[in-house]
Structures are given as structure tokens and as C-alpha cells.
XYZ file of C-alpha atoms in Angstrom:
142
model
C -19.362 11.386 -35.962
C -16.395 11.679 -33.739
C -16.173 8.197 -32.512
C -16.206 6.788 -36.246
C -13.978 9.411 -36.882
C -12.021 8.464 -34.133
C -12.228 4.446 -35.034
C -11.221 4.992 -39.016
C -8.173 7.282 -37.942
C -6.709 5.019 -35.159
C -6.437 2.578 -37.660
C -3.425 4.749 -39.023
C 0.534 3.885 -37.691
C 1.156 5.709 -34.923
C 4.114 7.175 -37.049
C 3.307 8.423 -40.274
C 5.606 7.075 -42.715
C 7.708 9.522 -44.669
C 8.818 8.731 -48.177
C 11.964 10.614 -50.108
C 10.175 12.999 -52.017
C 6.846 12.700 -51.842
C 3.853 14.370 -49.450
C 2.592 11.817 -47.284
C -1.003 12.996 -45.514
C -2.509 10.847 -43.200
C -5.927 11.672 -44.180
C -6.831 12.996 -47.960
C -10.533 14.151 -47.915
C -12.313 14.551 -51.313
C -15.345 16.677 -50.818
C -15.315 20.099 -48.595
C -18.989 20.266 -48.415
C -21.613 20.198 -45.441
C -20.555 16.899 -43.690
C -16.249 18.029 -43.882
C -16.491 21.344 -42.766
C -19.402 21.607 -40.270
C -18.687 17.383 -38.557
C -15.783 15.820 -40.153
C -12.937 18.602 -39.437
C -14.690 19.551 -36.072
C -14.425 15.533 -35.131
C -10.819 16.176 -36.107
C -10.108 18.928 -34.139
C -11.440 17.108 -30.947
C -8.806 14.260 -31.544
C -5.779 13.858 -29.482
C -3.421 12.820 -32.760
C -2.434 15.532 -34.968
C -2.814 14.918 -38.436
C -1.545 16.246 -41.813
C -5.071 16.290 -43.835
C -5.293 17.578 -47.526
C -9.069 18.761 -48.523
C -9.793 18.541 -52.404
C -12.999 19.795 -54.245
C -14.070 20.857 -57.704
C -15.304 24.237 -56.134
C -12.659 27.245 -55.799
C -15.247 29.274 -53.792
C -16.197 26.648 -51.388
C -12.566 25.946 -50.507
C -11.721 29.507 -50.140
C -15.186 29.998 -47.939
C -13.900 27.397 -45.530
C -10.167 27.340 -45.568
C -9.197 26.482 -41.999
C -5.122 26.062 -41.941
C -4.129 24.917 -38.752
C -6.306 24.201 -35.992
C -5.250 22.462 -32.898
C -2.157 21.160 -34.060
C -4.056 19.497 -37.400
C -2.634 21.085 -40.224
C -4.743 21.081 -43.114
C -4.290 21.596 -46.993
C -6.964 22.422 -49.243
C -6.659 21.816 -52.973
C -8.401 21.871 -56.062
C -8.961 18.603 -57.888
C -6.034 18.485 -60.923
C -4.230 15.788 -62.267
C -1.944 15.512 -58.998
C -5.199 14.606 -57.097
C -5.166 11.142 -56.964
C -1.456 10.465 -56.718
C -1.011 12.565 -53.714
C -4.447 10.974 -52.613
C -2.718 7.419 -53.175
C 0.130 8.323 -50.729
C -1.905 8.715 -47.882
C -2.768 6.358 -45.409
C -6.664 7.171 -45.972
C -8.980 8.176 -48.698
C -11.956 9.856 -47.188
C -14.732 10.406 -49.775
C -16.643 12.712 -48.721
C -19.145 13.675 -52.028
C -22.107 12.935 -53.757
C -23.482 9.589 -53.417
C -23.645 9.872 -57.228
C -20.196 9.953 -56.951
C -18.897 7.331 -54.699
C -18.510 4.313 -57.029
C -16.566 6.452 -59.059
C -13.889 7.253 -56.829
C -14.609 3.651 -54.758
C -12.846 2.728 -58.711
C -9.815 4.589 -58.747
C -8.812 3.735 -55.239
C -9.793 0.334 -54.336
C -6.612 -2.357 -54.809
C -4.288 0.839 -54.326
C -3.158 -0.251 -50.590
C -4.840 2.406 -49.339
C -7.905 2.809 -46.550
C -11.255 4.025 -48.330
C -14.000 5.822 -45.961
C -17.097 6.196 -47.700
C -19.642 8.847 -46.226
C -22.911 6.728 -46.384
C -24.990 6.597 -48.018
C -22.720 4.505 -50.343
C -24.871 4.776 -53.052
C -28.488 5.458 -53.963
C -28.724 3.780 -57.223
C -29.952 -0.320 -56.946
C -27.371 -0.248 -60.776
C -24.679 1.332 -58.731
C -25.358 -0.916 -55.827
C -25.247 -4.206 -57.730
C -21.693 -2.724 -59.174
C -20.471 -1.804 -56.168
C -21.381 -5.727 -54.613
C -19.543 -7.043 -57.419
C -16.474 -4.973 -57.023
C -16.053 -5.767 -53.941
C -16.597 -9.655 -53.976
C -14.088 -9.502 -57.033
C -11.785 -7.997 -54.826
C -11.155 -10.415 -52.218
């Protein structure tokens, strides 16, 4: 986990890039389930680069369970999912989905075109329907 952690998150600037008014994270994680909290964050906390990560999930409980705020330099935000969600998830330099497989095409949707990085925890889907969709998405896209 840490060197594909390692491999997705070099791919950032070695600056981040700070715009007037808005947050800028490097990483935005949607999901703070099983894989985030006990390989994901732990990857990140090995890492030489600090980052500025926001966590979002549907579950109050689980983000107050395993609300970690600083750690080795990282700083990390954990949020609900609300309507700022995917704009603040649009200004970072990657999109880490981190859910359901049930899920994934969904957000795959509302983030693919948007100049931003997409990680997708695998597996990427476990529907042959969502499969075929997700093929055709991405030949449409380039």
C-alpha cells in the first residue's frame, strides 16, 4: 500500500498551488472506512512530504471514531459529505475514492474531465453493467 501510495502522491507539484480564497488539499479522500484509516493514512504517515488531506464520509460516528488531526506533519481534515463536498474535492490535486465498489462509478462521474487525479481503491467495480459503463466512459474520454 505504501509504495502505490507513494507513486499516486509523487505525482503531485512539489508546491501545492494556493488559490485566493479557496482551500486547496493535496489529497481529498472520500471514504474513512477500513482501507483509510487502518493502510491509507498509515502509508501517509510513513511519507517524507507533508500533506494537507481532507477525509469525507456519510458516517458522523465513524469520523469521530477515527479523527486523527495531525500526525507527522500531515494535517488532516475530516468532514461530512454536504453540498461543499465536491467543490472543495475539485480543488485538490487528487480525488481518492476510497468506498464501496457499488459506489465508484458514481463518483468516477462527477470527477472525471474536472482536471483533477482520480485514485480508485480496486476493485473498480463488481458489476459486468457497471463495468461495461465504466469502459465506455473512459474510451469517450480520451
Amino acid at each position: 500500500m505504501a509504495v502505490v501510495v507513494g507513486v499516486v502522491i509523487n505525482a503531485l507539484p512539489s508546491e501545492r498551488i494556493k488559490e485566493k480564497g479557496k482551500n486547496k488539499y493535496d489529497l481529498s479522500i472520500i471514504g474513512a472506512g477500513d482501507v483509510v484509516v487502518n493502510r491509507l493514512i498509515p502509508a501517509l504517515e510513513r511519507m517524507q512530504r507533508r500533506l494537507n488531506v481532507i477525509i469525507y464520509d456519510i458516517d458522523d460516528s465513524r469520523i469521530e471514531k477515527n479523527r486523527r488531526d495531525c500526525i507527522n506533519g500531515n494535517t488532516f481534515t475530516y468532514k461530512i459529505k454536504d453540498e461543499n463536498f465536491k467543490k472543495n474535492a475539485l480543488n485538490s490535486s487528487i480525488v481518492w475514492i476510497a468506498t464501496p465498489s457499488s459506489t465508484h462509478l458514481t463518483y468516477l462521474e462527477e470527477f472525471v474531465n474536472k482536471n483533477v487525479f482520480v485514485a480508485i481503491e480496486k476493485p473498480l467495480t463488481s458489476l459486468k453493467s457497471e463495468y461495461n459503463a465504466l469502459r465506455k466512459m473512459l474510451r469517450s474520454d480520451g
